[in-house]
Structures are given as structure tokens and as C-alpha cells.
Amino acid sequence: MISETQWEIIKLLTKKDRTPTEISEKLNKSMPTIYNSLKKMESLNLIKKIEEKRGKTRPYTNYSIGEGFVYFMEAVPGMAMKKFIGVDENLKIHLNIWSIPQKEFHYYIEKFWWILEDFLDTVKAVAVFGSVARGKAKEDSDIDILILSSSPKIIDKKFGAIAVGKKGKQKMVISQVFKEKEFKNILKKKSKLALEIIKTMKIIYDPGNILSKWK
């Protein structure tokens, strides 16, 4: 299990790499406590040393969480396990989907994503917005999606309105498709749609951090 101190350190390192001294000052904890926690986490491959630089009186080391990890715990009748899983882009996407409040929509968003994957060479970012992103969707609500693409006409034709799911139990996914520059422009003009998207969006795919900087 991760201790409270280790978890506080991890939260700091998700924002930026830090030295033990910086962590100690930020958390108001003693250096021995911080060093012990860092060594334990390093032995579990949760964090890593990324560089050592020469300071005024001694060398100092920066610590990083690298690409990150998932701490997975499962306890069901007949089985119990816990493990750490390294994060890659694919897992990150599914974690983003699972972070959407209403789990009954996860399956349909994943189905949509699996279809969209074949077009990722033209897709720059994807986010869910509106009632589903807020966690206030009705059972029959459509799923609103933002897609930034270098080929918006092609993507809009394929994904502007698409039913996903098993036959007889489907949901409509309605996509708003823009070029990055076009979306920036309507955001500057304070378009109601653009402001609603930014206010409510749950980012699914954003490798270039286009949407993250607006959130």
C-alpha cells in the first residue's frame, strides 16, 4: 500500500519533477522522512531519478514519475490481487474514459473510440462534453464529442452522427469537428458552444496537449 506521505509526494511529482529538498519544504516534512519515502518508491519503480546536478554545497537529484503508473487493486470472491501497471497512451485513453462520472456511458464511448482509432492520423484531440461529461445525462441522452482534426470534412462525414453499441441497445454520438485553428477562433469570439465545451469537457485523447492548455 502507498503511505500518505508517498501519495503526497506522488501528487507533487505529477505537476513537475522535484528535488528531495523541494519536496521536504513543500510538504513540511523532515528530510529523513522524504528520503525514506523516495527510496521505497524508487525500489518499486514508481518514481525514478532523472538527473543529478551540482549545487552550491552538494549535488542534488531530481525525481520524476516518468510516464506514470496505475495502482490496481481487486478483491472479489475467490480472488484478491494488487499490482502496479505502467501507463502507456492506450491505457491513458481508457483511464480518461473511465473517469467520466456515469459508468453506464463508458462502453459506448469506448466503442466510439475503437472506430475512431482507424482515423487517428488526422485526429489531434478528442473530448467528451455536455451532460455526459458533467455526469448529469439521462439514460437516452446523446453523447457529445469534440474532435480536432486536420481533415474535418472527412471526420465529420464519418462521425458527425453515429450510433454505437449492440444492435437494439445503441446510443447516438454527436461529434463537433473542427480544425485546431478554427476552434481557437470561435473560442476567442466566445462562442457559446466553444465555451460550453471548454467548461465541461473530459479529455480523452490529447497527445499534443492542445485541449489541456485551455482547460
PDB file of C-alpha atoms in Angstrom:
ATOM      1  CA  MET A   1       0.000   0.000   0.000  1.00  0.00           C
ATOM      2  CA  ILE A   2       1.113   3.579  -0.631  1.00  0.00           C
ATOM      3  CA  SER A   3       1.533   5.610   2.538  1.00  0.00           C
ATOM      4  CA  GLU A   4       0.012   9.057   2.958  1.00  0.00           C
ATOM      5  CA  THR A   5       3.440  10.709   2.650  1.00  0.00           C
ATOM      6  CA  GLN A   6       4.244   8.740  -0.509  1.00  0.00           C
ATOM      7  CA  TRP A   7       0.914   9.743  -2.021  1.00  0.00           C
ATOM      8  CA  GLU A   8       1.565  13.417  -1.245  1.00  0.00           C
ATOM      9  CA  ILE A   9       4.959  13.117  -2.954  1.00  0.00           C
ATOM     10  CA  ILE A  10       3.400  11.447  -5.996  1.00  0.00           C
ATOM     11  CA  LYS A  11       0.844  14.260  -6.320  1.00  0.00           C
ATOM     12  CA  LEU A  12       3.660  16.824  -6.276  1.00  0.00           C
ATOM     13  CA  LEU A  13       5.628  14.926  -8.921  1.00  0.00           C
ATOM     14  CA  THR A  14       2.638  14.775 -11.279  1.00  0.00           C
ATOM     15  CA  LYS A  15       2.927  18.552 -11.576  1.00  0.00           C
ATOM     16  CA  LYS A  16       6.679  18.721 -12.126  1.00  0.00           C
ATOM     17  CA  ASP A  17       9.961  16.997 -11.269  1.00  0.00           C
ATOM     18  CA  ARG A  18      11.373  17.973  -7.880  1.00  0.00           C
ATOM     19  CA  THR A  19      14.392  17.522  -5.623  1.00  0.00           C
ATOM     20  CA  PRO A  20      14.102  15.961  -2.139  1.00  0.00           C
ATOM     21  CA  THR A  21      14.697  19.409  -0.612  1.00  0.00           C
ATOM     22  CA  GLU A  22      11.855  20.946  -2.630  1.00  0.00           C
ATOM     23  CA  ILE A  23       9.546  18.098  -1.624  1.00  0.00           C
ATOM     24  CA  SER A  24      10.517  18.446   2.037  1.00  0.00           C
ATOM     25  CA  GLU A  25       9.810  22.187   2.018  1.00  0.00           C
ATOM     26  CA  LYS A  26       6.540  21.818   0.130  1.00  0.00           C
ATOM     27  CA  LEU A  27       5.171  19.086   2.417  1.00  0.00           C
ATOM     28  CA  ASN A  28       6.738  20.479   5.589  1.00  0.00           C
ATOM     29  CA  LYS A  29       8.255  17.092   6.422  1.00  0.00           C
ATOM     30  CA  SER A  30      11.766  16.159   7.544  1.00  0.00           C
ATOM     31  CA  MET A  31      14.438  15.192   5.017  1.00  0.00           C
ATOM     32  CA  PRO A  32      14.861  11.663   6.506  1.00  0.00           C
ATOM     33  CA  THR A  33      11.118  11.065   6.074  1.00  0.00           C
ATOM     34  CA  ILE A  34      11.250  12.253   2.463  1.00  0.00           C
ATOM     35  CA  TYR A  35      14.396  10.260   1.634  1.00  0.00           C
ATOM     36  CA  ASN A  36      12.908   7.063   3.088  1.00  0.00           C
ATOM     37  CA  SER A  37       9.725   7.511   1.081  1.00  0.00           C
ATOM     38  CA  LEU A  38      11.632   8.263  -2.133  1.00  0.00           C
ATOM     39  CA  LYS A  39      13.875   5.206  -1.727  1.00  0.00           C
ATOM     40  CA  LYS A  40      10.875   2.948  -1.106  1.00  0.00           C
ATOM     41  CA  MET A  41       9.035   4.249  -4.170  1.00  0.00           C
ATOM     42  CA  GLU A  42      12.159   4.048  -6.318  1.00  0.00           C
ATOM     43  CA  SER A  43      12.604   0.382  -5.336  1.00  0.00           C
ATOM     44  CA  LEU A  44       9.030  -0.262  -6.529  1.00  0.00           C
ATOM     45  CA  ASN A  45       9.717   1.565  -9.835  1.00  0.00           C
ATOM     46  CA  LEU A  46       7.045   4.158  -9.063  1.00  0.00           C
ATOM     47  CA  ILE A  47       9.472   7.059  -9.438  1.00  0.00           C
ATOM     48  CA  LYS A  48      12.963   7.481 -10.815  1.00  0.00           C
ATOM     49  CA  LYS A  49      15.987   9.737 -10.575  1.00  0.00           C
ATOM     50  CA  ILE A  50      16.294  11.688 -13.779  1.00  0.00           C
ATOM     51  CA  GLU A  51      19.336  13.901 -13.306  1.00  0.00           C
ATOM     52  CA  GLU A  52      21.979  14.901 -10.831  1.00  0.00           C
ATOM     53  CA  LYS A  53      23.279  18.457 -10.856  1.00  0.00           C
ATOM     54  CA  ARG A  54      25.953  20.169  -8.880  1.00  0.00           C
ATOM     55  CA  GLY A  55      24.601  22.579  -6.271  1.00  0.00           C
ATOM     56  CA  LYS A  56      26.424  25.244  -4.257  1.00  0.00           C
ATOM     57  CA  THR A  57      27.356  22.850  -1.462  1.00  0.00           C
ATOM     58  CA  ARG A  58      26.468  19.371  -2.803  1.00  0.00           C
ATOM     59  CA  PRO A  59      24.941  17.595  -5.804  1.00  0.00           C
ATOM     60  CA  TYR A  60      21.163  17.408  -5.955  1.00  0.00           C
ATOM     61  CA  THR A  61      18.864  14.941  -7.720  1.00  0.00           C
ATOM     62  CA  ASN A  62      15.534  15.472  -9.415  1.00  0.00           C
ATOM     63  CA  TYR A  63      12.853  12.810  -9.081  1.00  0.00           C
ATOM     64  CA  SER A  64      10.153  12.096 -11.656  1.00  0.00           C
ATOM     65  CA  ILE A  65       7.157   9.794 -12.091  1.00  0.00           C
ATOM     66  CA  GLY A  66       8.143   9.351 -15.747  1.00  0.00           C
ATOM     67  CA  GLU A  67       5.133   8.213 -17.779  1.00  0.00           C
ATOM     68  CA  GLY A  68       3.234   7.453 -14.581  1.00  0.00           C
ATOM     69  CA  PHE A  69       1.568   4.302 -13.288  1.00  0.00           C
ATOM     70  CA  VAL A  70      -1.727   2.806 -12.195  1.00  0.00           C
ATOM     71  CA  TYR A  71      -2.105   1.138  -8.805  1.00  0.00           C
ATOM     72  CA  PHE A  72      -4.566  -1.684  -9.389  1.00  0.00           C
ATOM     73  CA  MET A  73      -6.371  -3.457  -6.551  1.00  0.00           C
ATOM     74  CA  GLU A  74      -9.032  -6.137  -6.988  1.00  0.00           C
ATOM     75  CA  ALA A  75     -10.938  -8.094  -4.361  1.00  0.00           C
ATOM     76  CA  VAL A  76     -13.771 -10.367  -5.494  1.00  0.00           C
ATOM     77  CA  PRO A  77     -14.969 -13.742  -4.181  1.00  0.00           C
ATOM     78  CA  GLY A  78     -12.214 -16.264  -4.820  1.00  0.00           C
ATOM     79  CA  MET A  79      -9.518 -13.770  -5.841  1.00  0.00           C
ATOM     80  CA  ALA A  80      -7.571 -10.864  -4.416  1.00  0.00           C
ATOM     81  CA  MET A  81      -4.639  -9.088  -6.024  1.00  0.00           C
ATOM     82  CA  LYS A  82      -2.851  -5.779  -6.244  1.00  0.00           C
ATOM     83  CA  LYS A  83      -0.272  -4.582  -8.730  1.00  0.00           C
ATOM     84  CA  PHE A  84       1.312  -1.546 -10.316  1.00  0.00           C
ATOM     85  CA  ILE A  85       0.833  -1.074 -14.047  1.00  0.00           C
ATOM     86  CA  GLY A  86       2.929   1.276 -16.151  1.00  0.00           C
ATOM     87  CA  VAL A  87       0.968   3.822 -18.175  1.00  0.00           C
ATOM     88  CA  ASP A  88       1.091   3.967 -21.967  1.00  0.00           C
ATOM     89  CA  GLU A  89      -1.007   6.086 -24.343  1.00  0.00           C
ATOM     90  CA  ASN A  90      -3.626   3.364 -24.804  1.00  0.00           C
ATOM     91  CA  LEU A  91      -4.153   2.853 -21.067  1.00  0.00           C
ATOM     92  CA  LYS A  92      -4.248   6.614 -20.533  1.00  0.00           C
ATOM     93  CA  ILE A  93      -7.129   6.888 -23.008  1.00  0.00           C
ATOM     94  CA  HIS A  94      -9.153   4.202 -21.238  1.00  0.00           C
ATOM     95  CA  LEU A  95      -8.462   5.756 -17.841  1.00  0.00           C
ATOM     96  CA  ASN A  96      -9.739   9.061 -19.206  1.00  0.00           C
ATOM     97  CA  ILE A  97     -12.915   7.336 -20.382  1.00  0.00           C
ATOM     98  CA  TRP A  98     -13.380   5.574 -17.030  1.00  0.00           C
ATOM     99  CA  SER A  99     -13.055   8.931 -15.241  1.00  0.00           C
ATOM    100  CA  ILE A 100     -16.341  10.068 -16.803  1.00  0.00           C
ATOM    101  CA  PRO A 101     -18.854  10.119 -13.910  1.00  0.00           C
ATOM    102  CA  GLN A 102     -21.649   7.915 -15.298  1.00  0.00           C
ATOM    103  CA  LYS A 103     -20.158   4.478 -15.907  1.00  0.00           C
ATOM    104  CA  GLU A 104     -23.166   3.392 -17.995  1.00  0.00           C
ATOM    105  CA  PHE A 105     -21.776   5.561 -20.818  1.00  0.00           C
ATOM    106  CA  HIS A 106     -18.225   4.146 -20.716  1.00  0.00           C
ATOM    107  CA  TYR A 107     -18.988   1.199 -23.007  1.00  0.00           C
ATOM    108  CA  TYR A 108     -20.434   3.427 -25.728  1.00  0.00           C
ATOM    109  CA  ILE A 109     -17.577   5.921 -25.596  1.00  0.00           C
ATOM    110  CA  GLU A 110     -15.071   3.068 -25.835  1.00  0.00           C
ATOM    111  CA  LYS A 111     -16.948   1.612 -28.821  1.00  0.00           C
ATOM    112  CA  PHE A 112     -16.805   5.026 -30.481  1.00  0.00           C
ATOM    113  CA  TRP A 113     -13.088   5.304 -29.729  1.00  0.00           C
ATOM    114  CA  TRP A 114     -12.348   1.901 -31.257  1.00  0.00           C
ATOM    115  CA  ILE A 115     -13.954   3.028 -34.526  1.00  0.00           C
ATOM    116  CA  LEU A 116     -12.209   6.415 -34.449  1.00  0.00           C
ATOM    117  CA  GLU A 117      -8.789   4.790 -33.904  1.00  0.00           C
ATOM    118  CA  ASP A 118      -8.557   3.956 -37.606  1.00  0.00           C
ATOM    119  CA  PHE A 119      -8.558   7.692 -38.378  1.00  0.00           C
ATOM    120  CA  LEU A 120      -6.020   8.882 -35.791  1.00  0.00           C
ATOM    121  CA  ASP A 121      -3.563  10.021 -38.452  1.00  0.00           C
ATOM    122  CA  THR A 122      -5.847  13.053 -38.930  1.00  0.00           C
ATOM    123  CA  VAL A 123      -7.124  13.406 -35.343  1.00  0.00           C
ATOM    124  CA  LYS A 124      -5.318  15.747 -32.929  1.00  0.00           C
ATOM    125  CA  ALA A 125      -7.603  15.688 -29.890  1.00  0.00           C
ATOM    126  CA  VAL A 126     -10.849  14.183 -28.607  1.00  0.00           C
ATOM    127  CA  ALA A 127     -13.015  15.147 -25.629  1.00  0.00           C
ATOM    128  CA  VAL A 128     -16.469  14.384 -24.251  1.00  0.00           C
ATOM    129  CA  PHE A 129     -18.510  17.440 -23.251  1.00  0.00           C
ATOM    130  CA  GLY A 130     -22.023  18.356 -22.179  1.00  0.00           C
ATOM    131  CA  SER A 131     -24.320  16.364 -19.898  1.00  0.00           C
ATOM    132  CA  VAL A 132     -22.339  13.108 -20.096  1.00  0.00           C
ATOM    133  CA  ALA A 133     -19.106  14.883 -19.136  1.00  0.00           C
ATOM    134  CA  ARG A 134     -20.895  16.615 -16.252  1.00  0.00           C
ATOM    135  CA  GLY A 135     -22.369  13.334 -15.007  1.00  0.00           C
ATOM    136  CA  LYS A 136     -25.933  14.596 -15.426  1.00  0.00           C
ATOM    137  CA  ALA A 137     -27.031  12.750 -18.562  1.00  0.00           C
ATOM    138  CA  LYS A 138     -30.379  10.993 -18.863  1.00  0.00           C
ATOM    139  CA  GLU A 139     -30.486   7.375 -19.985  1.00  0.00           C
ATOM    140  CA  ASP A 140     -31.493   8.378 -23.525  1.00  0.00           C
ATOM    141  CA  SER A 141     -29.046  11.310 -23.804  1.00  0.00           C
ATOM    142  CA  ASP A 142     -26.787  11.616 -26.824  1.00  0.00           C
ATOM    143  CA  ILE A 143     -23.041  11.632 -26.202  1.00  0.00           C
ATOM    144  CA  ASP A 144     -21.439  14.925 -27.293  1.00  0.00           C
ATOM    145  CA  ILE A 145     -17.879  14.695 -28.597  1.00  0.00           C
ATOM    146  CA  LEU A 146     -15.343  17.311 -29.689  1.00  0.00           C
ATOM    147  CA  ILE A 147     -12.843  16.229 -32.342  1.00  0.00           C
ATOM    148  CA  LEU A 148      -9.976  18.408 -33.558  1.00  0.00           C
ATOM    149  CA  SER A 149      -8.781  17.146 -36.924  1.00  0.00           C
ATOM    150  CA  SER A 150      -6.616  18.151 -39.842  1.00  0.00           C
ATOM    151  CA  SER A 151      -9.337  16.721 -42.129  1.00  0.00           C
ATOM    152  CA  PRO A 152     -12.599  17.887 -40.526  1.00  0.00           C
ATOM    153  CA  LYS A 153     -14.808  17.223 -43.565  1.00  0.00           C
ATOM    154  CA  ILE A 154     -13.801  13.561 -43.725  1.00  0.00           C
ATOM    155  CA  ILE A 155     -14.153  13.057 -39.973  1.00  0.00           C
ATOM    156  CA  ASP A 156     -17.472  14.918 -39.813  1.00  0.00           C
ATOM    157  CA  LYS A 157     -18.909  12.805 -42.629  1.00  0.00           C
ATOM    158  CA  LYS A 158     -17.940   9.606 -40.811  1.00  0.00           C
ATOM    159  CA  PHE A 159     -18.504  10.638 -37.185  1.00  0.00           C
ATOM    160  CA  GLY A 160     -20.828  13.669 -37.198  1.00  0.00           C
ATOM    161  CA  ALA A 161     -23.690  11.458 -36.018  1.00  0.00           C
ATOM    162  CA  ILE A 162     -23.139   7.763 -35.421  1.00  0.00           C
ATOM    163  CA  ALA A 163     -24.954   5.060 -33.452  1.00  0.00           C
ATOM    164  CA  VAL A 164     -22.665   2.852 -31.367  1.00  0.00           C
ATOM    165  CA  GLY A 165     -23.294  -0.249 -29.288  1.00  0.00           C
ATOM    166  CA  LYS A 166     -25.011  -3.584 -29.740  1.00  0.00           C
ATOM    167  CA  LYS A 167     -27.980  -3.895 -32.049  1.00  0.00           C
ATOM    168  CA  GLY A 168     -31.108  -2.912 -30.162  1.00  0.00           C
ATOM    169  CA  LYS A 169     -29.100  -1.154 -27.449  1.00  0.00           C
ATOM    170  CA  GLN A 170     -27.310   1.761 -29.025  1.00  0.00           C
ATOM    171  CA  LYS A 171     -26.586   5.377 -28.214  1.00  0.00           C
ATOM    172  CA  MET A 172     -26.085   8.273 -30.575  1.00  0.00           C
ATOM    173  CA  VAL A 173     -22.726  10.005 -30.577  1.00  0.00           C
ATOM    174  CA  ILE A 174     -22.842  13.547 -31.957  1.00  0.00           C
ATOM    175  CA  SER A 175     -19.439  14.982 -32.878  1.00  0.00           C
ATOM    176  CA  GLN A 176     -18.456  18.615 -33.291  1.00  0.00           C
ATOM    177  CA  VAL A 177     -15.449  18.547 -35.621  1.00  0.00           C
ATOM    178  CA  PHE A 178     -13.054  21.460 -36.113  1.00  0.00           C
ATOM    179  CA  LYS A 179      -9.586  22.251 -37.286  1.00  0.00           C
ATOM    180  CA  GLU A 180      -7.451  23.384 -34.358  1.00  0.00           C
ATOM    181  CA  LYS A 181      -7.174  26.934 -35.711  1.00  0.00           C
ATOM    182  CA  GLU A 182     -10.925  27.126 -36.348  1.00  0.00           C
ATOM    183  CA  PHE A 183     -11.733  26.071 -32.789  1.00  0.00           C
ATOM    184  CA  LYS A 184      -9.251  28.622 -31.400  1.00  0.00           C
ATOM    185  CA  ASN A 185     -11.005  31.338 -33.392  1.00  0.00           C
ATOM    186  CA  ILE A 186     -14.516  30.542 -32.162  1.00  0.00           C
ATOM    187  CA  LEU A 187     -13.148  30.285 -28.628  1.00  0.00           C
ATOM    188  CA  LYS A 188     -11.642  33.784 -28.936  1.00  0.00           C
ATOM    189  CA  LYS A 189     -15.032  35.036 -30.132  1.00  0.00           C
ATOM    190  CA  LYS A 190     -16.579  33.450 -27.016  1.00  0.00           C
ATOM    191  CA  SER A 191     -18.904  31.192 -28.956  1.00  0.00           C
ATOM    192  CA  LYS A 192     -21.444  29.579 -26.599  1.00  0.00           C
ATOM    193  CA  LEU A 193     -20.607  26.152 -28.000  1.00  0.00           C
ATOM    194  CA  ALA A 194     -16.851  26.614 -27.551  1.00  0.00           C
ATOM    195  CA  LEU A 195     -17.245  27.942 -24.003  1.00  0.00           C
ATOM    196  CA  GLU A 196     -19.559  25.040 -23.095  1.00  0.00           C
ATOM    197  CA  ILE A 197     -17.028  22.569 -24.479  1.00  0.00           C
ATOM    198  CA  ILE A 198     -14.118  24.038 -22.506  1.00  0.00           C
ATOM    199  CA  LYS A 199     -16.179  24.374 -19.326  1.00  0.00           C
ATOM    200  CA  THR A 200     -17.460  20.790 -19.265  1.00  0.00           C
ATOM    201  CA  MET A 201     -15.043  18.708 -21.317  1.00  0.00           C
ATOM    202  CA  LYS A 202     -13.422  15.482 -20.185  1.00  0.00           C
ATOM    203  CA  ILE A 203     -10.345  14.991 -22.337  1.00  0.00           C
ATOM    204  CA  ILE A 204      -9.985  11.530 -23.888  1.00  0.00           C
ATOM    205  CA  TYR A 205      -7.089  11.961 -26.323  1.00  0.00           C
ATOM    206  CA  ASP A 206      -4.741  14.931 -26.404  1.00  0.00           C
ATOM    207  CA  PRO A 207      -1.158  13.856 -27.168  1.00  0.00           C
ATOM    208  CA  GLY A 208      -0.125  17.392 -28.104  1.00  0.00           C
ATOM    209  CA  ASN A 209      -1.758  18.976 -25.022  1.00  0.00           C
ATOM    210  CA  ILE A 210      -3.896  21.183 -27.252  1.00  0.00           C
ATOM    211  CA  LEU A 211      -7.006  20.906 -25.084  1.00  0.00           C
ATOM    212  CA  SER A 212      -5.167  20.637 -21.773  1.00  0.00           C
ATOM    213  CA  LYS A 213      -3.874  24.208 -22.016  1.00  0.00           C
ATOM    214  CA  TRP A 214      -7.443  25.521 -22.385  1.00  0.00           C
ATOM    215  CA  LYS A 215      -8.906  23.504 -19.504  1.00  0.00           C
TER     216      LYS A 215
END
